XYZ file of C-alpha atoms in Angstrom:
330
model
C 47.035 -5.984 22.542
C 47.795 -5.565 26.241
C 45.068 -5.666 28.913
C 45.037 -5.561 32.674
C 42.486 -7.818 34.406
C 41.450 -7.224 38.009
C 39.388 -10.050 39.489
C 40.237 -13.632 38.612
C 37.121 -15.499 39.644
C 35.255 -18.008 37.509
C 34.777 -15.575 34.627
C 37.819 -13.297 34.908
C 40.217 -16.217 34.926
C 38.681 -17.799 31.837
C 38.553 -14.467 30.009
C 42.294 -14.048 30.526
C 42.939 -17.526 29.178
C 40.818 -16.798 26.099
C 42.743 -13.576 25.469
C 46.072 -15.339 25.883
C 45.021 -18.001 23.376
C 44.245 -15.201 20.901
C 47.750 -13.790 21.283
C 47.009 -10.869 23.591
C 49.109 -9.926 26.603
C 47.484 -9.849 30.050
C 48.639 -8.401 33.361
C 46.508 -9.885 36.117
C 45.653 -9.111 39.723
C 43.408 -10.658 42.358
C 42.952 -10.227 46.095
C 44.231 -13.809 46.415
C 47.674 -14.523 44.889
C 46.763 -18.063 43.803
C 44.781 -17.316 40.600
C 47.367 -14.796 39.357
C 50.190 -17.279 39.904
C 48.192 -19.966 38.090
C 47.660 -17.698 35.081
C 51.308 -16.681 35.109
C 52.149 -20.303 34.390
C 50.199 -20.092 31.117
C 51.621 -16.781 29.942
C 50.020 -13.941 31.906
C 52.024 -11.455 33.971
C 51.093 -11.474 37.642
C 50.914 -8.165 39.503
C 51.417 -7.893 43.244
C 49.132 -4.850 43.596
C 47.060 -2.460 41.538
C 50.004 -0.064 41.440
C 52.196 -2.881 40.170
C 49.588 -3.776 37.554
C 49.456 -0.199 36.252
C 53.249 -0.009 36.158
C 53.402 -3.184 34.061
C 50.957 -1.811 31.466
C 52.078 0.440 28.625
C 49.996 3.579 28.004
C 47.342 4.066 26.855
C 46.341 1.430 29.381
C 43.167 -0.644 29.404
C 42.148 -2.220 32.715
C 39.186 -4.599 32.898
C 37.472 -4.965 36.278
C 35.711 -8.290 36.866
C 34.681 -8.165 40.521
C 31.370 -8.346 42.454
C 29.205 -5.234 42.253
C 29.903 -4.229 45.858
C 33.648 -4.188 45.191
C 33.663 -2.165 41.958
C 33.690 1.321 43.490
C 36.561 0.477 45.822
C 38.642 -0.805 42.928
C 37.845 2.261 40.803
C 38.719 4.582 43.687
C 42.088 2.875 44.170
C 42.840 2.508 40.486
C 41.908 5.928 39.089
C 44.702 7.942 40.815
C 47.256 5.506 39.383
C 46.150 6.006 35.776
C 46.936 8.735 33.243
C 44.914 10.668 30.706
C 43.897 8.429 27.827
C 43.824 5.259 29.945
C 40.593 3.282 30.162
C 38.718 1.354 32.843
C 36.232 -1.319 31.730
C 33.642 -2.648 34.182
C 32.678 -6.087 32.895
C 30.664 -7.177 35.917
C 26.979 -6.753 36.671
C 26.696 -3.174 37.924
C 23.641 -0.883 37.863
C 23.701 1.146 34.649
C 23.293 4.359 36.660
C 26.702 3.686 38.239
C 28.287 3.565 34.792
C 26.817 6.957 33.928
C 28.178 8.437 37.152
C 31.598 6.788 36.944
C 32.033 7.806 33.339
C 31.475 11.443 34.246
C 33.761 11.337 37.272
C 36.589 9.643 35.383
C 36.209 11.924 32.365
C 37.163 14.833 34.633
C 40.538 13.087 35.067
C 40.841 12.365 31.352
C 40.255 8.653 31.956
C 37.859 6.739 29.717
C 35.266 4.351 31.096
C 33.356 1.556 29.374
C 30.573 -0.584 30.816
C 30.723 -4.040 29.243
C 27.901 -6.402 30.120
C 29.405 -9.869 29.813
C 27.415 -13.079 29.327
C 28.838 -16.550 28.946
C 29.332 -17.862 32.458
C 31.764 -20.676 33.081
C 31.382 -21.825 29.458
C 32.806 -18.638 27.994
C 36.375 -19.902 27.709
C 35.381 -22.265 24.907
C 32.128 -20.707 23.628
C 33.125 -17.060 23.879
C 31.425 -14.170 25.655
C 28.493 -12.090 24.458
C 29.551 -8.487 25.116
C 27.156 -5.538 25.482
C 29.239 -2.359 25.577
C 28.451 1.215 26.562
C 30.664 4.297 26.335
C 32.405 6.527 23.790
C 32.507 4.948 20.345
C 36.138 5.909 19.698
C 37.245 4.092 22.843
C 35.222 1.008 21.928
C 36.865 0.935 18.511
C 40.331 1.299 20.030
C 39.740 -1.745 22.227
C 37.978 -3.758 19.521
C 40.754 -6.384 19.273
C 40.044 -7.353 22.897
C 36.288 -7.550 22.368
C 36.703 -9.555 19.175
C 38.964 -12.063 20.923
C 36.559 -12.537 23.817
C 33.423 -12.787 21.677
C 32.252 -16.028 20.022
C 32.564 -14.716 16.467
C 30.133 -15.355 13.644
C 30.695 -19.105 13.455
C 28.034 -21.042 11.548
C 25.177 -18.847 12.771
C 24.019 -16.648 9.901
C 22.457 -13.245 10.708
C 18.659 -13.147 10.511
C 18.754 -9.919 8.473
C 21.350 -7.715 6.808
C 23.409 -5.912 9.439
C 23.821 -2.163 9.586
C 27.172 -0.971 8.175
C 29.858 -1.484 10.798
C 27.620 -3.539 13.118
C 29.394 -6.256 15.038
C 26.267 -7.857 16.522
C 26.712 -11.022 14.461
C 30.256 -11.321 15.852
C 28.967 -11.517 19.430
C 29.844 -8.025 20.666
C 28.077 -4.711 20.191
C 28.549 -1.053 21.052
C 25.042 -0.488 22.446
C 25.274 3.250 23.033
C 26.662 5.869 25.436
C 27.725 5.262 29.022
C 25.382 2.917 30.842
C 23.902 1.368 27.685
C 25.972 -1.797 27.990
C 24.948 -2.471 31.553
C 21.340 -1.517 30.781
C 21.177 -4.123 28.002
C 22.856 -6.729 30.242
C 20.434 -5.892 33.068
C 17.405 -6.583 30.885
C 19.169 -9.672 29.477
C 19.400 -11.071 32.995
C 15.798 -10.122 33.785
C 14.732 -12.141 30.729
C 17.003 -14.953 31.886
C 15.101 -15.072 35.201
C 11.823 -15.438 33.282
C 13.129 -18.144 30.946
C 14.574 -20.137 33.828
C 11.322 -19.873 35.776
C 9.285 -21.047 32.765
C 11.418 -24.158 32.280
C 11.429 -24.868 36.027
C 7.657 -24.518 36.408
C 6.920 -26.636 33.327
C 9.146 -29.483 34.448
C 7.688 -29.257 37.937
C 4.242 -29.802 36.386
C 5.634 -32.870 34.614
C 6.909 -34.113 37.965
C 3.377 -33.844 39.395
C 1.667 -35.430 36.377
C 1.354 -38.740 38.252
C -0.551 -37.129 41.118
C -3.592 -39.324 40.486
C -1.643 -42.502 41.144
C -0.109 -40.931 44.230
C -3.529 -40.018 45.603
C -2.712 -36.311 45.772
C -5.460 -34.991 43.467
C -9.186 -34.608 43.974
C -11.113 -37.848 43.296
C -12.602 -36.611 40.022
C -9.075 -35.896 38.679
C -7.399 -39.076 39.904
C -7.955 -41.015 36.698
C -6.544 -38.266 34.504
C -3.159 -37.604 36.106
C -1.357 -40.927 35.853
C 1.681 -40.087 33.755
C 5.027 -41.257 35.077
C 7.041 -39.035 32.762
C 10.755 -39.311 32.029
C 11.928 -35.737 32.580
C 15.494 -36.155 31.243
C 14.074 -37.747 28.084
C 11.604 -34.891 27.546
C 14.362 -32.314 27.971
C 16.476 -34.233 25.459
C 13.522 -34.472 23.069
C 12.842 -30.746 23.178
C 16.431 -29.990 22.228
C 15.632 -31.322 18.750
C 13.258 -29.311 16.604
C 11.210 -27.736 19.394
C 10.443 -24.020 19.407
C 11.508 -23.925 23.066
C 14.980 -25.296 22.351
C 17.832 -23.109 23.607
C 21.241 -23.278 25.244
C 19.432 -22.875 28.555
C 17.413 -25.998 27.718
C 20.682 -27.768 26.880
C 21.922 -26.954 30.373
C 18.586 -28.060 31.859
C 18.866 -31.376 30.023
C 22.426 -31.822 31.306
C 21.339 -31.191 34.908
C 18.433 -33.650 34.665
C 20.615 -36.273 32.993
C 23.128 -36.026 35.828
C 20.502 -36.190 38.592
C 16.847 -36.667 37.509
C 15.577 -36.013 41.035
C 17.936 -33.036 41.549
C 18.643 -34.435 44.987
C 21.844 -32.442 45.248
C 19.990 -29.120 45.305
C 17.901 -27.464 48.020
C 15.985 -25.103 45.734
C 16.935 -21.844 47.434
C 17.515 -19.623 44.407
C 19.660 -16.513 44.789
C 19.196 -13.286 42.861
C 22.255 -11.175 42.162
C 20.499 -7.848 41.659
C 19.839 -7.539 37.941
C 16.241 -8.774 38.212
C 15.481 -6.123 40.825
C 17.127 -3.400 38.730
C 15.122 -4.520 35.689
C 11.863 -4.114 37.620
C 12.961 -0.676 38.824
C 13.641 0.395 35.224
C 10.257 -0.998 34.202
C 8.544 1.035 36.928
C 10.539 4.163 36.026
C 9.458 3.851 32.392
C 5.920 2.506 33.054
C 6.755 -0.661 31.108
C 4.686 -3.761 32.005
C 6.898 -6.793 32.710
C 4.611 -9.242 34.560
C 6.613 -12.360 33.637
C 9.951 -10.890 34.729
C 8.401 -9.625 37.941
C 6.834 -13.019 38.771
C 10.169 -14.738 38.132
C 11.940 -12.484 40.623
C 9.257 -12.959 43.281
C 9.481 -16.715 42.728
C 13.150 -16.530 43.722
C 12.212 -14.684 46.911
C 9.637 -17.390 47.634
C 12.232 -20.153 47.117
C 14.226 -18.735 50.014
C 11.302 -18.917 52.439
C 10.440 -15.226 52.270
C 6.719 -16.052 51.970
C 6.583 -18.434 54.946
C 5.044 -15.907 57.323
C 2.477 -14.834 54.714
C 1.478 -18.466 54.195
C 1.123 -19.039 57.924
C -1.064 -15.948 58.142
C -3.263 -17.250 55.319
C -3.764 -20.482 57.266
C -4.522 -18.507 60.399
C -7.163 -16.398 58.618
C -8.854 -19.485 57.141
C -9.024 -20.983 60.595
C -10.431 -17.753 62.048
C -13.266 -17.288 59.587
C -14.122 -20.910 58.738
C -12.462 -23.220 61.223
C -10.402 -24.703 58.382
C -7.453 -26.902 59.295
C -4.209 -27.064 57.375
C -3.648 -30.104 55.118
C -2.391 -33.029 57.155
C -3.940 -31.860 60.430
């Protein structure tokens, strides 16, 4: 099958390579000519512009957009007038699900189909495959199924936990989640959960790191004898990968990071958030759904970037005002 790919960053580039390996044809475009030229050397067709990309695709065309959220609307606005009725645009990035609902309606007026395809797999997707959460008209999803099947991990050795509904592709690693917006909604919550899981691992291993506080003299005297464990964090991460209920691919990656640098000296600990955690909390508020863990994980990322520094200084100031308390170390 033929697919156009706009955006050849870390994920878009690898997705094209995976499709090429599966025998599909890809026409590629990026704001920088380098990635397209690189992919052309392994079998893709490089396009000089979006108009050139559309011209090189046979109708009905399918064009996958893999660009940052702030760039999606500009690409859609430029691309839509170049397409014909029956063509399809797929947004595989992390966009708010409300945008998919709106874009689907706007493009439908032109006779152009739109799918929102939440894509998980990161830089490992080339070899492991991509978990795809898809929203939009079912007939369009089925038409493009060869692309989704090639990108997805496939069943592999992982048996389904229960019998699948007739026609379900969940055990293959891709799923039509529902109408427009459903794919990005599922991916949004997926990433909110990811924030919480990452925070749980990070906080637990940080507690391990402080388990020798008694020997370091940084606990209260009555606790000093109890906290004298000089724990091997890489070894614990490796241990938990085998038989533990907290084992996961995320733990595998944690173990790899600790094995490479047990002190994580190469990192500054300022953790970015790309939007999905915030959107998840908004959806939770809109639907009156309690998500205290996901919310704490997002606020922890804000804190990592120094956004609570003023609040902490004010706390110290108040303690000094009412009790004459000095800050530690003063």
